[in-house]
Structures are given as structure tokens and as C-alpha cells.
Tab-separated table of C-alpha atoms and ligand atoms in Angstrom:
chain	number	residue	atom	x	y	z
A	1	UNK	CA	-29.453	-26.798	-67.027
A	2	UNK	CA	-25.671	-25.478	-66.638
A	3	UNK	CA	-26.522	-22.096	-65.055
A	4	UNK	CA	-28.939	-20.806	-62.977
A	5	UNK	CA	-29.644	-17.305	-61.903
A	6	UNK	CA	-31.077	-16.092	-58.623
A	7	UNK	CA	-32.346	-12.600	-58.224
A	8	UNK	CA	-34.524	-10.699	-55.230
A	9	UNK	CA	-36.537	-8.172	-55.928
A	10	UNK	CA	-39.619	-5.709	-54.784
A	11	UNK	CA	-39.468	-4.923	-50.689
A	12	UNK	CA	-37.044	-7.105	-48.825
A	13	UNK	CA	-38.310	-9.576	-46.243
A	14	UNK	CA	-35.868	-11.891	-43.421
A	15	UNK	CA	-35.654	-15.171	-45.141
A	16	UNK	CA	-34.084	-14.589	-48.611
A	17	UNK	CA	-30.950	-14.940	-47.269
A	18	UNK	CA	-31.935	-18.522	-46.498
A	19	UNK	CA	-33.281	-19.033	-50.246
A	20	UNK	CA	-30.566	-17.380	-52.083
A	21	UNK	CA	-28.062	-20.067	-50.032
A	22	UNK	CA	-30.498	-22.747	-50.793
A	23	UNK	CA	-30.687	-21.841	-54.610
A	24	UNK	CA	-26.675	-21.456	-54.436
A	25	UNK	CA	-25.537	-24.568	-52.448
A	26	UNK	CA	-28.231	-27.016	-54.372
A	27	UNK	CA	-27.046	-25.880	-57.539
A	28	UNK	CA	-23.373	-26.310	-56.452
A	29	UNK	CA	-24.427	-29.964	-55.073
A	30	UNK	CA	-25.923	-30.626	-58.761
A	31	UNK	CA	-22.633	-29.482	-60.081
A	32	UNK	CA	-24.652	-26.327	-62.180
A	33	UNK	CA	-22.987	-22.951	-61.908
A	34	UNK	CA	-25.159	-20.169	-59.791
A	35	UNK	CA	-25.383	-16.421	-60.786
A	36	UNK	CA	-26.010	-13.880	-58.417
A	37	UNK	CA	-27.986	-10.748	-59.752
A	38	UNK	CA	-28.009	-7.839	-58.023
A	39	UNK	CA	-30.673	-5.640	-57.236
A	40	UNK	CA	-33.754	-7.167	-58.836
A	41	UNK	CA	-34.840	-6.716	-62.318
A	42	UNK	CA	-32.576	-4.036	-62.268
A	43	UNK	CA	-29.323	-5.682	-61.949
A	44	UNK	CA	-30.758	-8.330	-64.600
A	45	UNK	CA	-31.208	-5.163	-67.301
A	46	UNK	CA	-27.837	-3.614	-65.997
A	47	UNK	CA	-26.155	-6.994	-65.950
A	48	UNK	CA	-24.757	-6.561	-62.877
A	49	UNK	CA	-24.147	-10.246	-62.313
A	50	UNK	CA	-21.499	-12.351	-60.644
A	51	UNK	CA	-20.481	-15.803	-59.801
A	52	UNK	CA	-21.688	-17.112	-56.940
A	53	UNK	CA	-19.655	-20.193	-54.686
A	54	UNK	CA	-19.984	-22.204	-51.528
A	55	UNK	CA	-18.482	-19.494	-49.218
A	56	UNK	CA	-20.435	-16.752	-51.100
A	57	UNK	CA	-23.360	-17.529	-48.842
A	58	UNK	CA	-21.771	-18.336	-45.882
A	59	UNK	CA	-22.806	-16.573	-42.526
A	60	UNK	CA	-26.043	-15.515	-44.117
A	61	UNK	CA	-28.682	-17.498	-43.142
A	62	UNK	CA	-29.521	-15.994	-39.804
A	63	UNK	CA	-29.200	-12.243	-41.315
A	64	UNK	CA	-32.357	-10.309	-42.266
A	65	UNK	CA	-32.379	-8.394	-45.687
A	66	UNK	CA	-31.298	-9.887	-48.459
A	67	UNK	CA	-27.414	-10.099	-49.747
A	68	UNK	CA	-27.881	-9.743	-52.970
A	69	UNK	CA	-30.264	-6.209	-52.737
A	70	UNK	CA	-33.076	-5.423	-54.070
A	71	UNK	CA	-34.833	-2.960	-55.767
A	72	UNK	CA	-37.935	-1.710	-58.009
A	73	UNK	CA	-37.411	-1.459	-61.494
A	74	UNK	CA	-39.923	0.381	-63.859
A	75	UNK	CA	-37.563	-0.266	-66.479
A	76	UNK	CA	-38.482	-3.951	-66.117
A	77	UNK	CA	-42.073	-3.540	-66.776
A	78	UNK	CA	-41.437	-2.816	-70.768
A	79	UNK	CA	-41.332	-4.635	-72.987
A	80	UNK	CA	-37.938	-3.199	-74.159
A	81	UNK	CA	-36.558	-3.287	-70.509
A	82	UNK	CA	-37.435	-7.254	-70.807
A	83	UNK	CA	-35.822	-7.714	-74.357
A	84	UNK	CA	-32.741	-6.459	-72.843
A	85	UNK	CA	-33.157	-8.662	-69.527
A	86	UNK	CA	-33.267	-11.697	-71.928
A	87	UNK	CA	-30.156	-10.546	-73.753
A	88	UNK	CA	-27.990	-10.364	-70.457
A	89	UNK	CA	-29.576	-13.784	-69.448
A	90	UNK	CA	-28.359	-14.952	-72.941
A	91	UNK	CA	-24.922	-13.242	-72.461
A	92	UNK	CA	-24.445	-14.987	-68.939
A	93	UNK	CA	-25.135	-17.961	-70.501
A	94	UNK	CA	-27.994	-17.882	-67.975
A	95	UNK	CA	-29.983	-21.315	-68.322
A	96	UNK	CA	-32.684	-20.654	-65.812
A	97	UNK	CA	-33.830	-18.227	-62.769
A	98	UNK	CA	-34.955	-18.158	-59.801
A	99	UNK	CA	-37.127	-14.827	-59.027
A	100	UNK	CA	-37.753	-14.328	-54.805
A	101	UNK	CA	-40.057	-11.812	-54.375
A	102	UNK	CA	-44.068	-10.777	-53.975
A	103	UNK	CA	-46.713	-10.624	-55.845
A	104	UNK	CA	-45.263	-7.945	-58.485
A	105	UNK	CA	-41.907	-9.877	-58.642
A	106	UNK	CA	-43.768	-12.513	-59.717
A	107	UNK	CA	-45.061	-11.301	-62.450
A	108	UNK	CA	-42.097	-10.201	-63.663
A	109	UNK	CA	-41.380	-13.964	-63.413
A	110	UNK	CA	-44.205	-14.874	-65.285
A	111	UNK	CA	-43.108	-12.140	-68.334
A	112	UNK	CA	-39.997	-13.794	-68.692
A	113	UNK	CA	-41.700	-17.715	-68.816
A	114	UNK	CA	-44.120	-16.062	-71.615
A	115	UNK	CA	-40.743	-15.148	-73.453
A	116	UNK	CA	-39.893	-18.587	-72.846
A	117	UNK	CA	-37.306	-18.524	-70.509
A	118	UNK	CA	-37.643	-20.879	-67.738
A	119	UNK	CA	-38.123	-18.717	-64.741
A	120	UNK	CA	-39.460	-19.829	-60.657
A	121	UNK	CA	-41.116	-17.537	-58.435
A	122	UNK	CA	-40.349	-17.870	-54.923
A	123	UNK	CA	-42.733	-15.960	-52.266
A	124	UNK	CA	-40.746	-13.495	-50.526
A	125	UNK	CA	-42.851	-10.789	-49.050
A	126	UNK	CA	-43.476	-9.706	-45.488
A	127	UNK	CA	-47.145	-8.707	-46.222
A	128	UNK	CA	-48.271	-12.507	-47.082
A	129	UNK	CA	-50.837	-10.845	-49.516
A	130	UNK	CA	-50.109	-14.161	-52.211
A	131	UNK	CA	-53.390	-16.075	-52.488
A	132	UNK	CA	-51.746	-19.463	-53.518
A	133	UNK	CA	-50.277	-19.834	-50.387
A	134	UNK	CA	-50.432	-20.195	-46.692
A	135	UNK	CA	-47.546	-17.899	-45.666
A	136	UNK	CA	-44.719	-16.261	-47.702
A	137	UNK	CA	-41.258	-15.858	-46.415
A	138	UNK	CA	-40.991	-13.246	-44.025
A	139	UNK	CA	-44.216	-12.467	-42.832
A	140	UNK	CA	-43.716	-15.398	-39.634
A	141	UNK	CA	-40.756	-12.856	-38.698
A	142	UNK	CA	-42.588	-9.638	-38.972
A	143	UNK	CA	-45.288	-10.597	-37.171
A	144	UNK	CA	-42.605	-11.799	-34.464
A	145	UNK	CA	-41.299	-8.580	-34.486
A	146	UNK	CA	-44.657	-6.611	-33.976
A	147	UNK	CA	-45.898	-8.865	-30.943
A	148	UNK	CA	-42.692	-7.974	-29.384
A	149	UNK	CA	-43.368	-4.433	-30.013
A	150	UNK	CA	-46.494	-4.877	-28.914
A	151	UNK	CA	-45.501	-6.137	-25.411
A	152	UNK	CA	-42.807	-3.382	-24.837
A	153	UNK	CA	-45.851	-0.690	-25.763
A	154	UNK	CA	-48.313	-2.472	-23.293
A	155	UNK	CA	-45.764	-2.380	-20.932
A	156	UNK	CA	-45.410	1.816	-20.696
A	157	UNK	CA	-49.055	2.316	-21.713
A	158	UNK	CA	-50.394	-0.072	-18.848
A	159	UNK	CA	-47.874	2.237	-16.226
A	160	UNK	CA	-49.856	5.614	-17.741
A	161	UNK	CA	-53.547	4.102	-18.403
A	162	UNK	CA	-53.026	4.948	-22.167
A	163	UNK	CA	-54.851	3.887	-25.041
A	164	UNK	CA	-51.967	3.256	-27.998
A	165	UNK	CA	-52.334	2.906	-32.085
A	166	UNK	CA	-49.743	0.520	-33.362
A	167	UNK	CA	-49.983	1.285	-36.952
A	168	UNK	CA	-48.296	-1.970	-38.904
A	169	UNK	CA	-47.510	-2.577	-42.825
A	170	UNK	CA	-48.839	-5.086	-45.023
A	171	UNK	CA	-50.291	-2.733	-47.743
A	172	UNK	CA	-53.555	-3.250	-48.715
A	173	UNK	CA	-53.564	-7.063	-46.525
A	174	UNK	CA	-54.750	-7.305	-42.893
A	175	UNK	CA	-52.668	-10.353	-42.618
A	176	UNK	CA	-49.905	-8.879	-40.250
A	177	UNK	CA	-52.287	-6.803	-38.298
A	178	UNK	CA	-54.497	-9.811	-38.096
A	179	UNK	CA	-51.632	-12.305	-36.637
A	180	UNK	CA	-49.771	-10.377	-34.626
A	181	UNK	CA	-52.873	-8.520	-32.989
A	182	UNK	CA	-54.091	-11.854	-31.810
A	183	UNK	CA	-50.892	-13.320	-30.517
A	184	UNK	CA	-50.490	-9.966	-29.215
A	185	UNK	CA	-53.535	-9.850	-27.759
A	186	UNK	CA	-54.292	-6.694	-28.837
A	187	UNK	CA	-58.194	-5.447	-27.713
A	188	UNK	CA	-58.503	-3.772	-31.415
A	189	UNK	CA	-57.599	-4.799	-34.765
A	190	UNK	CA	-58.563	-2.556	-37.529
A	191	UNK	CA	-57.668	-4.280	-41.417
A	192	UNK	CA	-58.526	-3.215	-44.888
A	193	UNK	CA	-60.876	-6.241	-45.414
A	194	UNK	CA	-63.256	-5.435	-42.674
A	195	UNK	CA	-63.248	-1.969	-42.604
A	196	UNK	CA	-63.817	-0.186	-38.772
A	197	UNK	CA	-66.147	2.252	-37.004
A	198	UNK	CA	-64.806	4.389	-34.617
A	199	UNK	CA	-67.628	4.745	-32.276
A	200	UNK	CA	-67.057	0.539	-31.943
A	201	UNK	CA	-63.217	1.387	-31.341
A	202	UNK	CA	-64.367	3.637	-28.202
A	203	UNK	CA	-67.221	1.675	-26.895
A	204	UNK	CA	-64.805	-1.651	-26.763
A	205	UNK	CA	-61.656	1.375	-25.101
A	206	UNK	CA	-65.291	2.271	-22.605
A	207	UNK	CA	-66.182	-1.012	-21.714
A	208	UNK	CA	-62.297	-2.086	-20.803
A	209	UNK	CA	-61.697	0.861	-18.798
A	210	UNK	CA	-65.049	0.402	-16.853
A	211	UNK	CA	-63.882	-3.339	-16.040
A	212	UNK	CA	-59.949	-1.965	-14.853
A	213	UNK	CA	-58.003	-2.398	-18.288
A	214	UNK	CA	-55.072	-0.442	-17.504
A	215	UNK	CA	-54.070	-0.587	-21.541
A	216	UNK	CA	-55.277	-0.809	-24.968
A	217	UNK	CA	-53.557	-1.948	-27.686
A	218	UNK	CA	-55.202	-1.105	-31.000
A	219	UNK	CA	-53.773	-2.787	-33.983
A	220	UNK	CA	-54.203	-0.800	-36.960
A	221	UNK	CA	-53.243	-1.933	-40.693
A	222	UNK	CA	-51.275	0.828	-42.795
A	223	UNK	CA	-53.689	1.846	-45.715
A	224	UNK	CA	-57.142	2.344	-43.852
A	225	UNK	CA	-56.338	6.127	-42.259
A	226	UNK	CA	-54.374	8.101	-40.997
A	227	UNK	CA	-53.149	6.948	-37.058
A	228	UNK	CA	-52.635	10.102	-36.037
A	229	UNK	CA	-56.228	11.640	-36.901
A	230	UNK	CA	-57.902	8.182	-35.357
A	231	UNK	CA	-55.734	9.009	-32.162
A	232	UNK	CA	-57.241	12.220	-32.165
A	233	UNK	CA	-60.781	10.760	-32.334
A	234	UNK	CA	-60.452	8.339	-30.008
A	235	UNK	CA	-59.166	10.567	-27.444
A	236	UNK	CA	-61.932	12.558	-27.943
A	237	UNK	CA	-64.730	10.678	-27.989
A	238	UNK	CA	-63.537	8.250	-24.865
A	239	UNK	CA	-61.040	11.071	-22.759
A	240	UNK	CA	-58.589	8.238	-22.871
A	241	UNK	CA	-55.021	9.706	-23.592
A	242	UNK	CA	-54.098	8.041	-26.791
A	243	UNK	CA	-50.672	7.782	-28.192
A	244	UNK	CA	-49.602	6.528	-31.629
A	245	UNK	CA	-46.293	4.605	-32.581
A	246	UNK	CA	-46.180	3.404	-35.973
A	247	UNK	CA	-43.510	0.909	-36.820
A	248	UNK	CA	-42.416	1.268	-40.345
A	249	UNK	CA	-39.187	-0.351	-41.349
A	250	UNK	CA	-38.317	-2.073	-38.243
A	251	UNK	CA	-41.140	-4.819	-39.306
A	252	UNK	CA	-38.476	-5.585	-42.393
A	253	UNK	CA	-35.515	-6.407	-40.345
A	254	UNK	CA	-34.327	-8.693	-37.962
A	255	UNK	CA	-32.745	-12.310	-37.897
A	256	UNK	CA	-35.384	-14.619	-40.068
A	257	UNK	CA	-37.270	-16.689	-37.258
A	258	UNK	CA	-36.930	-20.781	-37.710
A	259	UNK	CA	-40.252	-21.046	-40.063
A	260	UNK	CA	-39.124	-18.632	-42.125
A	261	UNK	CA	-35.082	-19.794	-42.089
A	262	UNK	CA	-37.175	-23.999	-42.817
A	263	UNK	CA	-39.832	-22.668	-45.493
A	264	UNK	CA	-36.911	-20.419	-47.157
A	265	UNK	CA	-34.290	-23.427	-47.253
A	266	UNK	CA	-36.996	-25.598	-48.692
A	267	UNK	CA	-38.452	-23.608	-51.595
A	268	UNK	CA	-34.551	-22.595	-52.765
A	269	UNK	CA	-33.700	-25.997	-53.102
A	270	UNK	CA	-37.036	-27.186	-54.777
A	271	UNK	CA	-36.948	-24.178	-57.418
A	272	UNK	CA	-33.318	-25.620	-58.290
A	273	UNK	CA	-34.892	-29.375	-58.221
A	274	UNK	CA	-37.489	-28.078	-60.563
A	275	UNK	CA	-35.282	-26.198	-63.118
A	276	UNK	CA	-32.949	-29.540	-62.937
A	277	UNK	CA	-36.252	-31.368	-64.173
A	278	UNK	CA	-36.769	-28.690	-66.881
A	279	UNK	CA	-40.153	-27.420	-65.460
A	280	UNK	CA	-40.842	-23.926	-66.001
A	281	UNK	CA	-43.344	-20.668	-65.178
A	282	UNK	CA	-44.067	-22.620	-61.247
A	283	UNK	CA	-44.643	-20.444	-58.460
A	284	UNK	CA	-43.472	-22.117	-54.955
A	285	UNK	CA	-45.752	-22.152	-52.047
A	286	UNK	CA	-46.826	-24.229	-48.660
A	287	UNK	CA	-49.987	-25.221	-47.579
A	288	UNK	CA	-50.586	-27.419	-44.935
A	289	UNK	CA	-47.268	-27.830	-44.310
A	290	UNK	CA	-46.035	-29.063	-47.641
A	291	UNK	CA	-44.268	-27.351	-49.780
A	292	UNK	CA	-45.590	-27.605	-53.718
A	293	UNK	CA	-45.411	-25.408	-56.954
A	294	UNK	CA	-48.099	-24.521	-59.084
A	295	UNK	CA	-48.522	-22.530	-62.614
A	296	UNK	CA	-47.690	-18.779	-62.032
A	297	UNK	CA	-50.285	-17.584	-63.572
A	298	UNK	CA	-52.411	-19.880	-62.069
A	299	UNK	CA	-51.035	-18.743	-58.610
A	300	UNK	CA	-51.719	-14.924	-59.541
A	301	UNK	CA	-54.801	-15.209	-60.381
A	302	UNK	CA	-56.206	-16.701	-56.984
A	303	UNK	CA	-57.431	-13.600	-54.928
A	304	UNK	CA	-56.657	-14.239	-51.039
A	305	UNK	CA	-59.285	-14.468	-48.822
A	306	UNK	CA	-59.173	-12.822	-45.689
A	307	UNK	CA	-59.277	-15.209	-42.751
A	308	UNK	CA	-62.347	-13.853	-41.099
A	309	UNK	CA	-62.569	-16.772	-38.705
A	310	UNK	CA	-59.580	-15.872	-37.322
A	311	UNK	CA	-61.116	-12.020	-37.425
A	312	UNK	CA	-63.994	-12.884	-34.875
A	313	UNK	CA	-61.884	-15.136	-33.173
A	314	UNK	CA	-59.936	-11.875	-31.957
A	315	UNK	CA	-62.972	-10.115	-31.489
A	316	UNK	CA	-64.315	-12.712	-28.957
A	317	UNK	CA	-60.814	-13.062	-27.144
A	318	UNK	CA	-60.247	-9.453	-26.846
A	319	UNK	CA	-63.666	-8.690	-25.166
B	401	LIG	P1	-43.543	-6.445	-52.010
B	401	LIG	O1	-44.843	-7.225	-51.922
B	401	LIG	O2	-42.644	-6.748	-50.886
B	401	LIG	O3	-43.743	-4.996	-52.257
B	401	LIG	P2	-43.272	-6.992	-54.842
B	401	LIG	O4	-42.481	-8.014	-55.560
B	401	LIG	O5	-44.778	-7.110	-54.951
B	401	LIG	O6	-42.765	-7.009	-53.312
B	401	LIG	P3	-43.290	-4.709	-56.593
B	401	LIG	O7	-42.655	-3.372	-56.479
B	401	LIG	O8	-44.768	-4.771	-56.825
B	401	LIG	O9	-42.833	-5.533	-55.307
B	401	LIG	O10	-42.611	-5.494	-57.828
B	401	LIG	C1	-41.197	-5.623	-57.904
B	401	LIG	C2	-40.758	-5.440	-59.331
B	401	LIG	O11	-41.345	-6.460	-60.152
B	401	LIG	C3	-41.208	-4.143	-59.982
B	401	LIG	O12	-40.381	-3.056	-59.643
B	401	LIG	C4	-41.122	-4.493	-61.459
B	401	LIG	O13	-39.803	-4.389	-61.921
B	401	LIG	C5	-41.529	-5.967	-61.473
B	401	LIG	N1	-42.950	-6.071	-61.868
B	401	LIG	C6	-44.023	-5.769	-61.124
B	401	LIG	N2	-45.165	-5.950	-61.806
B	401	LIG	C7	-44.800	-6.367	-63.047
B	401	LIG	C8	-45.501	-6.722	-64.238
B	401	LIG	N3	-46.837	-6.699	-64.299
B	401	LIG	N4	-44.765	-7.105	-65.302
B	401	LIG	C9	-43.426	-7.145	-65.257
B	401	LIG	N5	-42.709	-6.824	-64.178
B	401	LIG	C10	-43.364	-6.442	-63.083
């Protein structure tokens, strides 16, 4: 293993920053060459490729986003876009990669193993929708990000005696709204995996006002309705002014938080390690606090199960 190259791809999420140093300063350390590739698959097809050193990822590790880009690349999921990937990789002199990403990055990474070129996934998703593993890198910081939004909205709906919507990401995963509605302590949390019913929304809005909640915070996962139209409902059915903020892209950014920086650092390093000991196809993950790899196809297939322990746990806190 003389060169390795490191690519992000699919949505950005705080923490790949931390990986792509990893990946480039224990590759350095084991004297092998790193390649940066720009812009996902993309960059891989285009060959827009350079030589990474030391100082390349230097003041990064506390920046959100990821320094080598990102993107989506349709072209990648051909099989001609793929020929061409492996003819750049072979033009690079490209001896291994490292792929940070989610779940659809990953099986990009997987294509390439199956053409027999040793490839590691690394979890890098804000929506921690992998099965395999406990938390991917960036979802620790989003959900940061949302409590804190969360606070700032109590603060102004408590003053006014509002009811607000935070509408959060995570696709079709309940995992942020989940988290960050119960360290949030949010009285409503509406996910994909349990489905909601509105009259239930407004009793639990009834029942708070009735017992002097100045505010409710309902938590509401993108991809189960439309904010605005529950607002509407809500306000309706309970004549509690209800207001709607929905977050979008501000869940992406920010400085990584210290999980994400530690879990980020750690999986770089250990896809390098694992490359070094001529494994290939391994998908990096951490449960119970230890980090480990595992087949990628083998971490694809596992469905994730939604945490509904931690579900009624919100609904009993938040009565
Ligand atoms: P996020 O979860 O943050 O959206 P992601 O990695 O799941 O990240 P996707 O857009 O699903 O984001 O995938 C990123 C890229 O991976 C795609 O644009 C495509 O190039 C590649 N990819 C996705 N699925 C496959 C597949 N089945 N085979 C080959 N390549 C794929």
C-alpha cells in the first residue's frame, strides 16, 4: 500500500474534516502517499485529484463541512461511470480508498471492492440512519445544534404562550428528532417510525396549557408532512397560536462537537491501519464505545431499528 485515496461524498456532515486529517496524517506517519479527491465520486470520474501533505490539513479539525467537497454523482452509479473511476484510480497510481460518507456513499464503496479495489467506508452522515452502528459522524453535532435551537425558540414562544413546530432533517430516520427532542425536552416528537395523530398532538398542547405550560415545543421529523399545514391544524383544533421554524441547513454546519472531532479521528486512522494490513470492502463503525469494522455489505444490509425505548421514554418525561 503506497497510495491511498480519501474522498467525501453524499450530504456533508461536521466531522470529516477530522477524518480526512486522520486518513492524511496516518498515512504520512506510515510513510504512504495520500490523495485528496475532490467532490465525491465525481472528482474520482473527473480525476480531479491532488497531493495531499502534513500542512494540507492543518486548521481543519474544528471546521464543519468538509475540505475536500462533496457532491452527488449519478454518473457514479453506472457501470461505465465506475470503469472510468477505476481507470483514474489506476492512473493515480491509487493503491487504496477511503470513502466518508452515508449509506449511499457506501455503496458506492462497496461497487468499487466488487471490482476489486480495496475500498473503506467511513460513516459520515448527519441523519445516523446506518444500522451497523451506534452513531455516525455528525449526527452528535446536529443534534447539538437543534437543542440549542430549541432553547432560543422556547425562549420567545414561552414570552407569547405559543405553541412552535421545529421541523428537523434526518430523511426518512427519526434519529435527530428523537435525540435532540429529548435533550431538548421537547413536549412532542413526531418521527417517521411511529407515525402521529394530531388529535394526540392537541390533547398533550390541552393538557399543558390547563396545568400553566407557557410553551410547546413540538419536534417534528422532515418527511412525515408538511409543518406548515400541521401548524394550521393544531391551531385550530387547540386555539393555541402556533408558529413553525424549520431549520434546514443550519443542522449541517457548525464546529464538529468533541464526539464527533474523537469518533472522526479514530475511524480515519483505523481505515488507513486496515488498508496497511491489506483488508478490504470494511465498513467502520462504534458500538459501545469501540470502534470496529465489519463487511460492507454485511453492514448495509442490517436495517436500523428505531430506538422505541428511548420513544416512550420522551413520552413519559414530556407529560
Ligand atoms: P447522506 O446520507 O448524507 O445523504 P449519502 O452518502 O447517503 O449521504 P447519497 O446521495 O445517497 O448520499 O449517495 C452519495 C453518492 O454515492 C451518490 O451520488 C452516488 O454517486 C453514490 N451511490 C449511491 N448509491 C449507489 C449505488 N447503489 N451504487 C453506486 N454508487 C452509489
Amino acid at each position: 500500500m503506497k497510495t491511498i485515496g480519501v474522498l467525501t461524498s453524499g450530504g456533508d456532515a461536521p466531522g470529516m474534516n477530522a477524518a480526512i486529517r486522520a486518513v492524511t496524517r496516518t498515512g504520512i506517519y506510515n510513510n504512504i502517499r495520500i490523495m485528496g479527491i475532490k467532490q465525491g465520486y465525481n472528482g474520482l470520474i473527473d480525476g480531479n485529484i491532488y497531493e495531499m501533505n502534513l500542512s494540507s490539513v492543518a486548521d481543519i479539525i474544528h471546521r464543519g463541512g468538509t475540505m475536500l467537497r462533496t457532491a452527488r454523482s449519478d454518473e457514479f452509479t453506472t457501470e461505465a461511470g465506475r470503469e472510468k473511476a477505476m481507470t483514474v484510480l489506476k492512473v493515480f497510481r491509487i493503491d487504496g480508498l477511503v470513502v466518508i460518507g452515508g449509506d449511499g456513499s457506501l455503496k458506492g464503496a462497496r461497487e468499487l471492492s466488487k471490482l476489486g479495489f480495496p475500498t473503506i467506508g467511513i460513516p459520515g452522515t448527519i441523519d445516523n440512519d446506518l444500522g451497523y452502528t451506534d452513531f455516525t459522524i455528525g449526527f452528535d453535532t446536529t443534534i447539538n445544534t437543534v437543542i440549542d435551537a430549541i432553547s432560543k425558540i422556547r425562549d420567545t414562544s414561552t414570552s407569547h404562550g405559543r405553541a412552535n413546530i421545529i421541523e428537523v432533517m434526518g430523511r426518512h430516520c427519526g434519529d435527530i428528532a428523537l435525540n435532540a427532542g429529548l435533550a431538548g425536552g421537547a413536549e412532542s416528537i413526531i418521527v417517521p417510525e411511529e407515525g402521529f395523530n394530531v388529535e394526540e398532538v392537541c390533547k398533550r398542547l390541552i393538557q399543558g396549557k390547563n396545568r400553566g405550560k407557557l410553551h410547546s415545543i413540538i419536534l417534528l421529523a422532515e418527511g412525515i408532512g408538511n409543518a406548515y399545514e400541521l401548524g394550521d391544524e393544531i391551531q385550530k383544533y387547540t386555539g393555541i397560536e402556533t408558529r413553525v421554524t424549520i431549520l434546514g441547513h443550519l443542522q449541517r454546519g457548525g464546529s464538529p462537537t468533541a464526539f464527533d472531532r474523537i469518533i472522526a479521528s479514530k475511524m480515519g486512522a483505523k481505515a488507513v491501519q486496515l488498508l496497511i494490513e491489506g483488508k478490504t470492502s470494511r465498513a467502520l463503525g462504534i458500538k459501545g464505545n469501540k470502534i470496529f469494522d465489519i463487511d460492507i455489505d454485511e453492514a448495509l444490509s442490517i436495517k436500523r431499528e428505531f430506538d422505541t425505548d428511548t420513544y416512550q421514554l420522551t413520552k413519559i418525561l414530556s407529560i
